[in-house]
XYZ file of C-alpha atoms in Angstrom:
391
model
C 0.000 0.000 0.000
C 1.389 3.330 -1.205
C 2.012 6.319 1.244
C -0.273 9.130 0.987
C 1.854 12.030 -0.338
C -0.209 14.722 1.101
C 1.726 16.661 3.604
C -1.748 17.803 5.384
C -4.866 15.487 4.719
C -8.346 16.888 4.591
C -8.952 14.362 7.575
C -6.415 16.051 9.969
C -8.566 19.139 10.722
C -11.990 20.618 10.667
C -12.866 21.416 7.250
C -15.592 23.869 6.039
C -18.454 25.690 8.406
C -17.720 24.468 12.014
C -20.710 23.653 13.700
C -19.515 23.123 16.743
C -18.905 25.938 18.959
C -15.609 26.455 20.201
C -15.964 29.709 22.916
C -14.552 29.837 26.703
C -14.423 32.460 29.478
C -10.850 33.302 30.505
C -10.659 31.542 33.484
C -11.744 28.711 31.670
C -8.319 25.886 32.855
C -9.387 24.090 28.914
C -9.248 27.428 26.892
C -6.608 26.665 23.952
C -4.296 29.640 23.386
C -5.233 30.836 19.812
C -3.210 33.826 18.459
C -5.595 35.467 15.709
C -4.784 37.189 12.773
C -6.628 39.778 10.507
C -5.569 40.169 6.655
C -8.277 42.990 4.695
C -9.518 42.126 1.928
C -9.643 44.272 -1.407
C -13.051 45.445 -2.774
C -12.189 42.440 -5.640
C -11.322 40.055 -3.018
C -15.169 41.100 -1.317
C -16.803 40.454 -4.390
C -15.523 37.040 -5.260
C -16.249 35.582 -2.307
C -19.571 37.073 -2.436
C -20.418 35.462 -5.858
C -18.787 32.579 -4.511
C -21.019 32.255 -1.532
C -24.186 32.826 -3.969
C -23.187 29.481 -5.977
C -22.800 27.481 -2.868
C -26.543 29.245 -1.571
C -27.746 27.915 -4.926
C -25.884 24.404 -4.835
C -27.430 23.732 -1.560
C -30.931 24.628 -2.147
C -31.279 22.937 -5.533
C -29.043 19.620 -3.640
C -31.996 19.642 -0.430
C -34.808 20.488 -2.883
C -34.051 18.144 -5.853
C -32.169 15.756 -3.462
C -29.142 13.754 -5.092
C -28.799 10.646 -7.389
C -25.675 8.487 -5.410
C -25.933 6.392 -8.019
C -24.827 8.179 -10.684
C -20.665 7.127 -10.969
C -20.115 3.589 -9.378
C -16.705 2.875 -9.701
C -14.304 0.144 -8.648
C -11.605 2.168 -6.019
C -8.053 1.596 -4.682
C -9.311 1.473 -0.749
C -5.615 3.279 -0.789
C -6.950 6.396 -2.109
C -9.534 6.167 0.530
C -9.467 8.954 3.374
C -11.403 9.725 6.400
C -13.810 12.225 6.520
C -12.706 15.839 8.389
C -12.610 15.413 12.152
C -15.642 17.601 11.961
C -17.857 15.941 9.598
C -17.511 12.467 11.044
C -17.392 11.744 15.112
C -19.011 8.301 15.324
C -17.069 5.364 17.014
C -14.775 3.166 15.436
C -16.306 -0.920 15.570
C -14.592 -2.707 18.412
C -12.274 -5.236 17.850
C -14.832 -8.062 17.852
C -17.404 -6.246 15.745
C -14.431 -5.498 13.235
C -13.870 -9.399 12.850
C -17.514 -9.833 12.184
C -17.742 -7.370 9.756
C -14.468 -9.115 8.035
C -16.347 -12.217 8.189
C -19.137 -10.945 6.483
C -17.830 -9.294 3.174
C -15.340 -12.676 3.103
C -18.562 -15.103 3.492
C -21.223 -13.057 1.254
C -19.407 -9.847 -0.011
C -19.753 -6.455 0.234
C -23.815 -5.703 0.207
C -23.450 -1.945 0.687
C -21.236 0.070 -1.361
C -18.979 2.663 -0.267
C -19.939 6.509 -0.879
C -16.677 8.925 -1.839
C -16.302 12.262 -1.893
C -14.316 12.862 -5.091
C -12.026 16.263 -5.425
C -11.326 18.249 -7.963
C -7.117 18.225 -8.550
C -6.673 15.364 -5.633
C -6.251 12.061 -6.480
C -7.735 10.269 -3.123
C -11.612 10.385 -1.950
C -12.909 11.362 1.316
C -15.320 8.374 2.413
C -18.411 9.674 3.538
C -20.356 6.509 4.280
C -18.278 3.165 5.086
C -15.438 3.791 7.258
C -15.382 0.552 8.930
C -15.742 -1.457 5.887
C -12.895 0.309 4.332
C -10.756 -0.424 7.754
C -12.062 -4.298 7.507
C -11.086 -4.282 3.565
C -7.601 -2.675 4.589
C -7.022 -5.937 7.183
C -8.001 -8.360 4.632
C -6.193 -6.927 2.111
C -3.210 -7.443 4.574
C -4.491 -11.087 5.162
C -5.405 -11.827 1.891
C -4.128 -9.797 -1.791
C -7.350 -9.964 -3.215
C -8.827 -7.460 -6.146
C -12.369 -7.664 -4.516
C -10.664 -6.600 -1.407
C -8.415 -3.891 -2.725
C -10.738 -2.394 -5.122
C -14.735 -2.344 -4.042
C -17.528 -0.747 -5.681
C -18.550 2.888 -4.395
C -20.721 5.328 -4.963
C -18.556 8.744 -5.975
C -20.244 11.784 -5.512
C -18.134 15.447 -7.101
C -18.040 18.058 -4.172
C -18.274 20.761 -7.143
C -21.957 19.715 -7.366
C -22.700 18.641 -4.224
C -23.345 20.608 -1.057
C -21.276 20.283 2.218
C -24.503 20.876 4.664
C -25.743 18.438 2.532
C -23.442 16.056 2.309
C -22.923 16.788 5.985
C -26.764 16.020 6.768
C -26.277 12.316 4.920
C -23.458 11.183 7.243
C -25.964 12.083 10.181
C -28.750 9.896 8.406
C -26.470 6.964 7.488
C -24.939 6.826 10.569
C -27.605 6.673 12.911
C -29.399 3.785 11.222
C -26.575 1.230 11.307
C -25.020 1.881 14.611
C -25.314 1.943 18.314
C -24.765 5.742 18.792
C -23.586 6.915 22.853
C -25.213 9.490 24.414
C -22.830 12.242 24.189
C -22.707 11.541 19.955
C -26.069 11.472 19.532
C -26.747 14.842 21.190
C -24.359 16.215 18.708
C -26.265 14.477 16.085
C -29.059 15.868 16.896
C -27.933 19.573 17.289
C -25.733 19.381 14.139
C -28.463 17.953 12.178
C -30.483 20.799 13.772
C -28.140 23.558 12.648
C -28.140 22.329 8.946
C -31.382 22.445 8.554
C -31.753 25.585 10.214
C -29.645 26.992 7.351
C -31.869 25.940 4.671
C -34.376 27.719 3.574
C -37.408 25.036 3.210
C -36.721 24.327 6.712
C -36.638 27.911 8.704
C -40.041 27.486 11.082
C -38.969 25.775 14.094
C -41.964 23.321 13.928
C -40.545 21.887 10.889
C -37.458 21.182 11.522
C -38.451 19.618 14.666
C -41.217 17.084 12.872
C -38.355 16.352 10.668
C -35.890 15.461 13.277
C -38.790 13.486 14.940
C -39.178 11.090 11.461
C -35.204 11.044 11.477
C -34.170 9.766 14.813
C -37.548 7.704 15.304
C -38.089 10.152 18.528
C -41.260 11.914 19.715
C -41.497 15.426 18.538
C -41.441 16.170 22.437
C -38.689 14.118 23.053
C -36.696 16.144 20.107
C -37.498 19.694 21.764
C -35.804 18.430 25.153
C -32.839 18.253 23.247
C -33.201 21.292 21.156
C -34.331 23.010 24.675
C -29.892 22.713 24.795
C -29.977 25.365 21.627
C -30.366 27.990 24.594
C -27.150 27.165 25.735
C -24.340 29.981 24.734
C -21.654 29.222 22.894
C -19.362 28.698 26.194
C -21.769 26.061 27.900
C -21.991 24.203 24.551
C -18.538 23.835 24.134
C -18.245 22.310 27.191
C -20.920 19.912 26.549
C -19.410 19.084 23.287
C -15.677 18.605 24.724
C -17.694 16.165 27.722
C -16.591 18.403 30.369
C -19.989 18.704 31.577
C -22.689 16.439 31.309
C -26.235 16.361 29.980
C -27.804 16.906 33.485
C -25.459 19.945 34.312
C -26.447 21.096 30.623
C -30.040 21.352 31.119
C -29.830 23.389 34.425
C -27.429 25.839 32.475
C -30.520 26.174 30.048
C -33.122 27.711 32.678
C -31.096 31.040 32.517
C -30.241 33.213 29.554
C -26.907 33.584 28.032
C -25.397 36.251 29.938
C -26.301 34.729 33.151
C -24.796 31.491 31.936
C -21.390 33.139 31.215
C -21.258 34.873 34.074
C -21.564 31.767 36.356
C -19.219 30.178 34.236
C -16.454 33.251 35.036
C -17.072 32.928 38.386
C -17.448 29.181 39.024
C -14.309 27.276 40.127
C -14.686 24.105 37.150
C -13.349 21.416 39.541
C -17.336 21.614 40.873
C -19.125 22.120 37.767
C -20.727 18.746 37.213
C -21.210 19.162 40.938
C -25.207 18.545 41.120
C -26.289 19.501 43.983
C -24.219 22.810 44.169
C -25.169 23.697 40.292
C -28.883 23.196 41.282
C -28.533 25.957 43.799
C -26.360 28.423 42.002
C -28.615 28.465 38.724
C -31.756 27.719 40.906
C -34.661 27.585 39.002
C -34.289 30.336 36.317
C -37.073 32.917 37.219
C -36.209 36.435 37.614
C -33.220 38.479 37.023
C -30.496 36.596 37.717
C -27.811 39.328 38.679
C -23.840 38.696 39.084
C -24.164 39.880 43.078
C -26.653 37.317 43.271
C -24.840 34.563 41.287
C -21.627 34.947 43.104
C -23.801 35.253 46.523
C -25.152 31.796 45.774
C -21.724 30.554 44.489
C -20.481 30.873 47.794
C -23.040 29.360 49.960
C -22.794 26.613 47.713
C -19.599 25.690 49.144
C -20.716 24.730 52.386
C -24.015 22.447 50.657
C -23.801 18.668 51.215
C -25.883 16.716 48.909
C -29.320 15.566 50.089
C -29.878 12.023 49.517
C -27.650 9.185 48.135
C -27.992 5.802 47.114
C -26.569 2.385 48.061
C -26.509 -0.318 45.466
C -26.530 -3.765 48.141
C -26.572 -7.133 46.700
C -27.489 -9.939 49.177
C -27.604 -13.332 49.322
C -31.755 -15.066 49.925
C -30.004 -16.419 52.826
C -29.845 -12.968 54.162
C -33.037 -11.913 52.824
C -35.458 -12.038 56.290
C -32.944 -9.968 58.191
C -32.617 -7.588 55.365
C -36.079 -6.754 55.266
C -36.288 -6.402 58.941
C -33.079 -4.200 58.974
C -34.949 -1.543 55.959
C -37.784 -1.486 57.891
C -37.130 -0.557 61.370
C -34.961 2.206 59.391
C -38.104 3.161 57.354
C -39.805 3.461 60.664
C -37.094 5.293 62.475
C -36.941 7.934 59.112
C -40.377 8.166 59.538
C -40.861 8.707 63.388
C -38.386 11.468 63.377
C -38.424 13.181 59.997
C -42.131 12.972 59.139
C -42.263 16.560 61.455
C -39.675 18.125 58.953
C -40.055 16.489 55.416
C -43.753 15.818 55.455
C -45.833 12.514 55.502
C -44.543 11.108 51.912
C -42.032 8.461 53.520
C -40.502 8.330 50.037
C -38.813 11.730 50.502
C -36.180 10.959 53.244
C -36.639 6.507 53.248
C -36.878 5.404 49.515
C -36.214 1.473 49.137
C -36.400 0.238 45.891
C -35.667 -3.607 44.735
C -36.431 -5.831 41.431
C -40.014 -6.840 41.936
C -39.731 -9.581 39.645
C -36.990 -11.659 41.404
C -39.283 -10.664 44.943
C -42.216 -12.305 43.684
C -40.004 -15.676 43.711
C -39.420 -15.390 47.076
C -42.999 -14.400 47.955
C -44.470 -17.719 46.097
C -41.974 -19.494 48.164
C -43.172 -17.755 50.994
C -39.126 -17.101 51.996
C -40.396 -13.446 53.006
C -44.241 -12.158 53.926
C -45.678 -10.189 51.112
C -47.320 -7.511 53.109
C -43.830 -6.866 54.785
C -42.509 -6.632 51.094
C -45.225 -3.702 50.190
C -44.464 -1.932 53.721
C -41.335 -1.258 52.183
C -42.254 0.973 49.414
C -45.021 2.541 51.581
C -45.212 6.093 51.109
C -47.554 6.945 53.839
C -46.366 6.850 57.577
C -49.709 5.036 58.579
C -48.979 2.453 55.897
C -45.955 1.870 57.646
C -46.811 0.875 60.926
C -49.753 -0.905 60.505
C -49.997 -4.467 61.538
């Protein structure tokens, strides 16, 4: 296999319109240190790139309007001529080891049933892959194993990037993507809001209804389900980079999104980061986004926070049935206990300060076998006090 003789490959960097933002406060300890530059441009310099821009306006309304034929040049190509996609186009995870070998397997048993889609540029002699990454990687290894034509040279789809638009072409690695694999959390957010951002910049999709039905149909969701994500859009540009770059999670996400912009940043420059995915602490410094939310009262609440301990937390036990009887009288002379001297303070919903929780479906073995008494079992998950002590 022949070196690529590029000194800097289209796959090394973001390439195009970055969707995803890249902004941080100052005392931000993850801020890269970016030294910008400004050249001016000439009034003939201004005009090109404005007639430029109208072409690629046109491309990409004609490309989501009239849609576009991936069909039209199938071509045997050199898998060495194959690159990866721009860091910023493509994000989904590699197979595993094991699914790689069964994806080998596969095209050696029955062949390749997909083909793979290229990106083909104009004065380059290699082809971004837009769809089929890990089948190229599984042709590579048996290539290696095996030198094989059907291996080194498989049937793809090309597609020219002078015709065909980046959002668009952008918007078809979402789609393909999501349907054949097992996307993580943190990806498929960024799905979502990329995909939400493309279509946002087309002009048959500007009304936010329809963009959101469409994103519904897309990721098989709930049009509900799709606005709790898009609910993140009110996130500024700081507080979405950090989301993106998993420094905070979903959860911490969310509660940034009950206050506006500016109050986000400013909790953000005032914040130390070692306790922003802090729950309990983030919960009271954001509280629950009504009224102004003013920097004397942000850093007011930032430092009470310090001294806030968490309110409840969980124990995972596994026992042994042996153990069972004693268990259950153990949880429920604390139930009773909880409820005798926190019922005053925390009302008469046991659940609040005593919540035991168990798999009901293994239980009801135990209860057939009458190992444990089922009317002990329910006064467990009792949520009234009277409930609790009756006989």
């Amino acid at each position: 296999m022949r070196k690529n003789k590029y000194v800097q490959d289209i796959n090394e960097n973001p390439f195009g319109e970055d969707l995803i933002p890249g902004c941080y406060v100052n005392n931000d300890p993850g801020k890269p240190k970016i030294e910008a530059f400004y050249f001016p441009q000439s009034v003939e310099q201004l005009e090109q790139a404005r007639i430029v821009e109208q072409k690629i306006q046109e491309r990409r309304t004609r490309n989501f309007i009239e849609g576009v034929n991936i069909f039209e040049d199938v071509q045997k190509i050199d898998i060495d001529l194959m690159q990866d996609a721009p860091t910023n186009w493509t994000y989904f995870p590699l197979p595993n080891q094991a699914q790689l070998i069964s994806l080998m397997n596969s095209i050696e048993n029955i062949g390749l049933i997909n083909p793979i889609i290229l990106l083909k540029h104009p004065n380059y002699d290699y082809y971004t892959i837009l769809e089929g990454k890990s089948r190229v990687l599984a042709l590579k290894s048996l290539y290696q194993r095996n030198h094989l034509d059907k291996y080194r040279y498989p049937l793809c789809c090309i597609l020219d990037s002078e015709k065909v638009d980046e959002f668009y072409l952008r918007s078809m690695i979402l789609d393909l993507n999501f349907k054949y694999r097992d996307i993580p959390q943190d990806v498929f957010i960024r799905m979502i809001l990329d995909r939400h951002a493309l279509l946002k910049k087309s002009k048959k999709f500007r009304k936010e209804s329809n963009v959101a039905e469409l994103l519904a149909e897309e990721f098989l969701m709930s049009t509900s389900s799709i606005y709790n994500y898009l609910v993140l859009e009110k996130l500024s540009e700081e507080v979405k980079t950090l989301l993106y770059e998993k420094r905070i999670n979903l959860q911490i996400a969310r509660l940034f999104a009950k206050v506006n912009p500016v109050a986000q940043k400013m909790i953000l420059e005032n914040i130390d980061f070692k306790e922003i995915n802090c729950l309990h602490r983030m919960k009271f410094i954001i509280g629950d986004g009504t009224g102004d939310v003013t920097l004397e009262k942000i850093k007011g609440n930032i430092k009470t926070s310090k001294d806030l301990l968490p309110e409840k937390i969980s124990f995972n036990v596994t026992i042994n049935k042996r153990l069972l009887g004693k268990t259950l009288e153990t949880l429920m002379d604390l139930k009773k206990y909880a409820s005798l001297n926190l019922s005053g303070i925390m009302g008469d919903n046991a659940n609040r300060f005593c919540k035991i929780t168990f798999d009901q479906n293994i239980m009801k073995y135990y209860i057939e076998k009458n190992l444990v008494d089922e009317k002990a079992v329910k006064k467990l998950t009792a949520t009234k006090i009277q409930e609790i002590f009756s006989k």
